[in-house]
PDB file of C-alpha atoms in Angstrom:
ATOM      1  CA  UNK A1130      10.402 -30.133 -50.931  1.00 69.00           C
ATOM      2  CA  UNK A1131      10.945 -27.826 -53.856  1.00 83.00           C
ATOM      3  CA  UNK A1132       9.283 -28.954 -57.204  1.00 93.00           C
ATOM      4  CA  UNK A1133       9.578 -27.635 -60.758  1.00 95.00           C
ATOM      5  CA  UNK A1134       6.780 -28.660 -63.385  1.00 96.00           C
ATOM      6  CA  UNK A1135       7.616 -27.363 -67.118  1.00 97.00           C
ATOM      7  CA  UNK A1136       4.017 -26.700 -69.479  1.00 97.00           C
ATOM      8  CA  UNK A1137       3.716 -25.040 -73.139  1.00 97.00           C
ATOM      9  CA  UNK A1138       5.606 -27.684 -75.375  1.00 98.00           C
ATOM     10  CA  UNK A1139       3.908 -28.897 -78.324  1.00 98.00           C
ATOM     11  CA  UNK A1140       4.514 -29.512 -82.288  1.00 98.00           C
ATOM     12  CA  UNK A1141       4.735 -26.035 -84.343  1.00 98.00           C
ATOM     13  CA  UNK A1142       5.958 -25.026 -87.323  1.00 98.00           C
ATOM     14  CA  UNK A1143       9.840 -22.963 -88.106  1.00 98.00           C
ATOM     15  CA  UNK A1144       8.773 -19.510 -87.384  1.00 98.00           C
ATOM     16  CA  UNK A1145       5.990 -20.381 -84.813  1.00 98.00           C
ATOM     17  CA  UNK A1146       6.057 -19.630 -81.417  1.00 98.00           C
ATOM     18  CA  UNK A1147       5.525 -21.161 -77.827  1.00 98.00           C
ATOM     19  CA  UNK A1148       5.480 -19.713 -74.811  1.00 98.00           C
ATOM     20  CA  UNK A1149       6.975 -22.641 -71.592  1.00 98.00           C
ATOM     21  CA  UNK A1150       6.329 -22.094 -68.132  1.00 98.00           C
ATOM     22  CA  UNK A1151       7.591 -23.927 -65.319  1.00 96.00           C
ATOM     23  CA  UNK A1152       5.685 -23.151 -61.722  1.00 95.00           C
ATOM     24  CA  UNK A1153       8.173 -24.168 -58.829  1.00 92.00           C
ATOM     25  CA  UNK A1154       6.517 -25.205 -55.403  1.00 90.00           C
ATOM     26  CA  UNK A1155       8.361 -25.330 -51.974  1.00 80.00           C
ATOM     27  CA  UNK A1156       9.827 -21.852 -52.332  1.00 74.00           C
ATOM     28  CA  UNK A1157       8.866 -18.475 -53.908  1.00 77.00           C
ATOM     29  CA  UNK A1158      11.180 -18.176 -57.366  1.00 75.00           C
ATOM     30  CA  UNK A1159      11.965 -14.859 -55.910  1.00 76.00           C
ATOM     31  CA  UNK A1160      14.973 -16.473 -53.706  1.00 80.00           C
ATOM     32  CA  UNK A1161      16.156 -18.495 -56.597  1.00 84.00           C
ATOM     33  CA  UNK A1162      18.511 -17.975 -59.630  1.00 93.00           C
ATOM     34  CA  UNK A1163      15.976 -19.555 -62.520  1.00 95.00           C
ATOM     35  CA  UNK A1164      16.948 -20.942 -65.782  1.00 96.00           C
ATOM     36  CA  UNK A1165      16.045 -22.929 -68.708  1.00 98.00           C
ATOM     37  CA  UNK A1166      17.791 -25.884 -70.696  1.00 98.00           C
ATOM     38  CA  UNK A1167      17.163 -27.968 -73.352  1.00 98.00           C
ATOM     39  CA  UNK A1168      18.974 -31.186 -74.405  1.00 98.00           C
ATOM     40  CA  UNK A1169      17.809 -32.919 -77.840  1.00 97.00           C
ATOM     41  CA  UNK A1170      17.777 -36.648 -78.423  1.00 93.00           C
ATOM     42  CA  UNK A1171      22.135 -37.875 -78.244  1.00 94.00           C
ATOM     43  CA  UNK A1172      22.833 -34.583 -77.614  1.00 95.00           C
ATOM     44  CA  UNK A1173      23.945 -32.835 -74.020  1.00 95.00           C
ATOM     45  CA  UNK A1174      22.041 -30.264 -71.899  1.00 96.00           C
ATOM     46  CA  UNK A1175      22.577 -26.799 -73.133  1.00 97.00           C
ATOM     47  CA  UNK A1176      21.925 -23.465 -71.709  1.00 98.00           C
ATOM     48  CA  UNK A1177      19.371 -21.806 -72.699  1.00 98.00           C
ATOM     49  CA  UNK A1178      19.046 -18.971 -70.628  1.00 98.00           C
ATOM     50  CA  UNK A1179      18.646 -17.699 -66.830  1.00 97.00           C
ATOM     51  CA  UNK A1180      17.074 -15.123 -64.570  1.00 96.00           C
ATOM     52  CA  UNK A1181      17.578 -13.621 -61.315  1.00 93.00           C
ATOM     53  CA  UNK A1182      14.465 -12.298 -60.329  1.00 88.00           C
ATOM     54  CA  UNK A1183      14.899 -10.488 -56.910  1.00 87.00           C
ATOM     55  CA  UNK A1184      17.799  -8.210 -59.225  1.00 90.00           C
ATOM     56  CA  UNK A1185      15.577  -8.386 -62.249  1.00 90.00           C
ATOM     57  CA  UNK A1186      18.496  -9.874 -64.204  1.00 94.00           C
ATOM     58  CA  UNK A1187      18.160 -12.171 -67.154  1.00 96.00           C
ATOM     59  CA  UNK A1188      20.991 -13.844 -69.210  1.00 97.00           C
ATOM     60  CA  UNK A1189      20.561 -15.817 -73.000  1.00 98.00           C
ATOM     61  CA  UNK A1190      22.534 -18.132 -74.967  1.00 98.00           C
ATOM     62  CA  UNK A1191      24.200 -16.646 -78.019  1.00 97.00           C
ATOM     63  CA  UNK A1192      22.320 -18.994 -80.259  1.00 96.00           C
ATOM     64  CA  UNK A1193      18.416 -18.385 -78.988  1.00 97.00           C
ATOM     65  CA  UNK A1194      19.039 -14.121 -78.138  1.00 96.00           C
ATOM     66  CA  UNK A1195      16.776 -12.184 -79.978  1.00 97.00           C
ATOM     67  CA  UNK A1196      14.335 -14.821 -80.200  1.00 98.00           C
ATOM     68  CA  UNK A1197      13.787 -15.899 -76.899  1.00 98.00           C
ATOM     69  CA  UNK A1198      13.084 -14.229 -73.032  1.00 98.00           C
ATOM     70  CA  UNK A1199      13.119 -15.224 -70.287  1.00 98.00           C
ATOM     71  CA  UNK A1200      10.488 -13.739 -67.194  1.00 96.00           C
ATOM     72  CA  UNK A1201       9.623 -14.098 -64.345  1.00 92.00           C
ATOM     73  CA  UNK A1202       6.010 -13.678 -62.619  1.00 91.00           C
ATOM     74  CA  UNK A1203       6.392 -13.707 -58.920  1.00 87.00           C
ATOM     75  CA  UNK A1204       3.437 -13.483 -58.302  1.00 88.00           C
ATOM     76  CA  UNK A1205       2.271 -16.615 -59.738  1.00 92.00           C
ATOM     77  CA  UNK A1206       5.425 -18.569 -58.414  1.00 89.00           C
ATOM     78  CA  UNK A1207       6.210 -19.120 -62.196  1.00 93.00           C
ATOM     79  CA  UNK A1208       8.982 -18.487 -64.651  1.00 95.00           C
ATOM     80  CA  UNK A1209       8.297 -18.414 -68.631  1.00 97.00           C
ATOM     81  CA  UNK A1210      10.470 -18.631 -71.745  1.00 98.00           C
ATOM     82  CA  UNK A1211       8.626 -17.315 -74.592  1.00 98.00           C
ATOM     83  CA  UNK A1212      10.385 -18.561 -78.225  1.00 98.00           C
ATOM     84  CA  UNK A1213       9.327 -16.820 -81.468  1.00 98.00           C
ATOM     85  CA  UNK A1214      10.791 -17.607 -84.590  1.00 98.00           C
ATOM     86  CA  UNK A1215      11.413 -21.128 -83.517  1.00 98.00           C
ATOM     87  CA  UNK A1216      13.644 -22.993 -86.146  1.00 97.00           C
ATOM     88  CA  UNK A1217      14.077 -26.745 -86.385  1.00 97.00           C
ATOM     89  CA  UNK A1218      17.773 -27.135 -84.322  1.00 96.00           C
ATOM     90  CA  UNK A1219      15.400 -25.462 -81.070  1.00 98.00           C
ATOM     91  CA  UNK A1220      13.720 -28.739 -81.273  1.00 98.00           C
ATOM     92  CA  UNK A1221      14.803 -30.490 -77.772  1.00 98.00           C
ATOM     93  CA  UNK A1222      13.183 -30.891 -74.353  1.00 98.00           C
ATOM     94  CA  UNK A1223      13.642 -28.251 -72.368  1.00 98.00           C
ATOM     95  CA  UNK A1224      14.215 -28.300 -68.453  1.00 98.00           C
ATOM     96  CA  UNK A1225      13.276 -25.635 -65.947  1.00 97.00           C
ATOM     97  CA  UNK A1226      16.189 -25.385 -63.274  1.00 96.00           C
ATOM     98  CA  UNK A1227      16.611 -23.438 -60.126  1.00 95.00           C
ATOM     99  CA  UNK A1228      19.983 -22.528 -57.954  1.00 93.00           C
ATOM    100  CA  UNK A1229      20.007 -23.202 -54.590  1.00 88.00           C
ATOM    101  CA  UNK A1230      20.808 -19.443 -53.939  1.00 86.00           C
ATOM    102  CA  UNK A1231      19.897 -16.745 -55.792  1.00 87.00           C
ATOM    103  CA  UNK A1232      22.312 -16.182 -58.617  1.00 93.00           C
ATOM    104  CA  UNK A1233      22.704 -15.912 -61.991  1.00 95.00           C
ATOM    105  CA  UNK A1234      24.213 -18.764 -64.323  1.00 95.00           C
ATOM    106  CA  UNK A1235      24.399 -20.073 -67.376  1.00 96.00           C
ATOM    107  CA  UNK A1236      26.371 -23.361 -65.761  1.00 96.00           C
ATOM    108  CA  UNK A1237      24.253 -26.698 -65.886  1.00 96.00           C
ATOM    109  CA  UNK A1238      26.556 -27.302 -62.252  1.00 95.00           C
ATOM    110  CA  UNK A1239      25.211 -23.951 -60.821  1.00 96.00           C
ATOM    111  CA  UNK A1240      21.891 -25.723 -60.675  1.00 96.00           C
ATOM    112  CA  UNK A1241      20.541 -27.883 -57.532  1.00 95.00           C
ATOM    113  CA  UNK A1242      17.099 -28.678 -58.726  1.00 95.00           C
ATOM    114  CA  UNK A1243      15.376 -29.928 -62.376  1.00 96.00           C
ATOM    115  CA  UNK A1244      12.045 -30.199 -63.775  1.00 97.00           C
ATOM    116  CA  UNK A1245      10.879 -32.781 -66.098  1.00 97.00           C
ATOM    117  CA  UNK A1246      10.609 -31.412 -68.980  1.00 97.00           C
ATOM    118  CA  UNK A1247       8.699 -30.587 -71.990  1.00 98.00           C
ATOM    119  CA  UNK A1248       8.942 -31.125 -75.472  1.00 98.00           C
ATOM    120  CA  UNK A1249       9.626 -28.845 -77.930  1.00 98.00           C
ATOM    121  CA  UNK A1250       9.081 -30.094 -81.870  1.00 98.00           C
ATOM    122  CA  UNK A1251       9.972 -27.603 -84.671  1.00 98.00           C
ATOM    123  CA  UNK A1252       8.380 -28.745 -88.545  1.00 97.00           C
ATOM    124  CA  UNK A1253       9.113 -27.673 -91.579  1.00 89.00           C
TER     125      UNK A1253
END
């Protein structure tokens, strides 16, 4: 059975950063395309950004590039998204998600298997 669990949310302040991971069991993150999406309360699932890490290939949303990255540690089985310069709209939970194959997608229907999430809170 293949299992993602999402860590590193918390409550900072606009400018702060937080560094998520999300450690998947069942099946190396190697073979997957990875991503990460966050949906805030009455709002839908957005993109957030993705990774394909047996091509080393990484993708980001218009609205978090520059600030965020995603990586991948394959080592550890695990997949971060570090966020710097957080502002109050990145305030959402945000989902680890994983392909079934390995490929790269910014497409919420690309993905076969969801975390739990973690919540994000950005303060003024």
């Amino acid at each position: 059975q293949v299992q993602l669990v999402e860590s590193g949310g918390g409550l900072v302040q606009t400018g702060g950063s937080l560094r998520l991971s999300c450690v998947a069991s069942g099946r190396a993150v190697s073979t997957y395309g990875m991503g990460w999406f966050r949906q805030a309360p009455g709002k839908d699932r957005d993109f957030v950004a993705s990774a394909l890490p047996s091509k080393g290939l990484t993708s980001h949303a218009p609205s978090v590039k520059g600030r965020f990255t995603i990586s991948a540690d394959n080592a550890k089985n695990t997949i971060y998204l570090q966020m710097n310069n957080l502002k109050p709209d990145d305030s959402a939970t945000y989902y680890c998600a994983a392909t079934q194959q390995p490929v790269l997608s910014g497409r919420e229907g690309d993905y076969d298997y969801w975390g739990q999430g973690t919540q994000v809170t950005v303060s003024s």
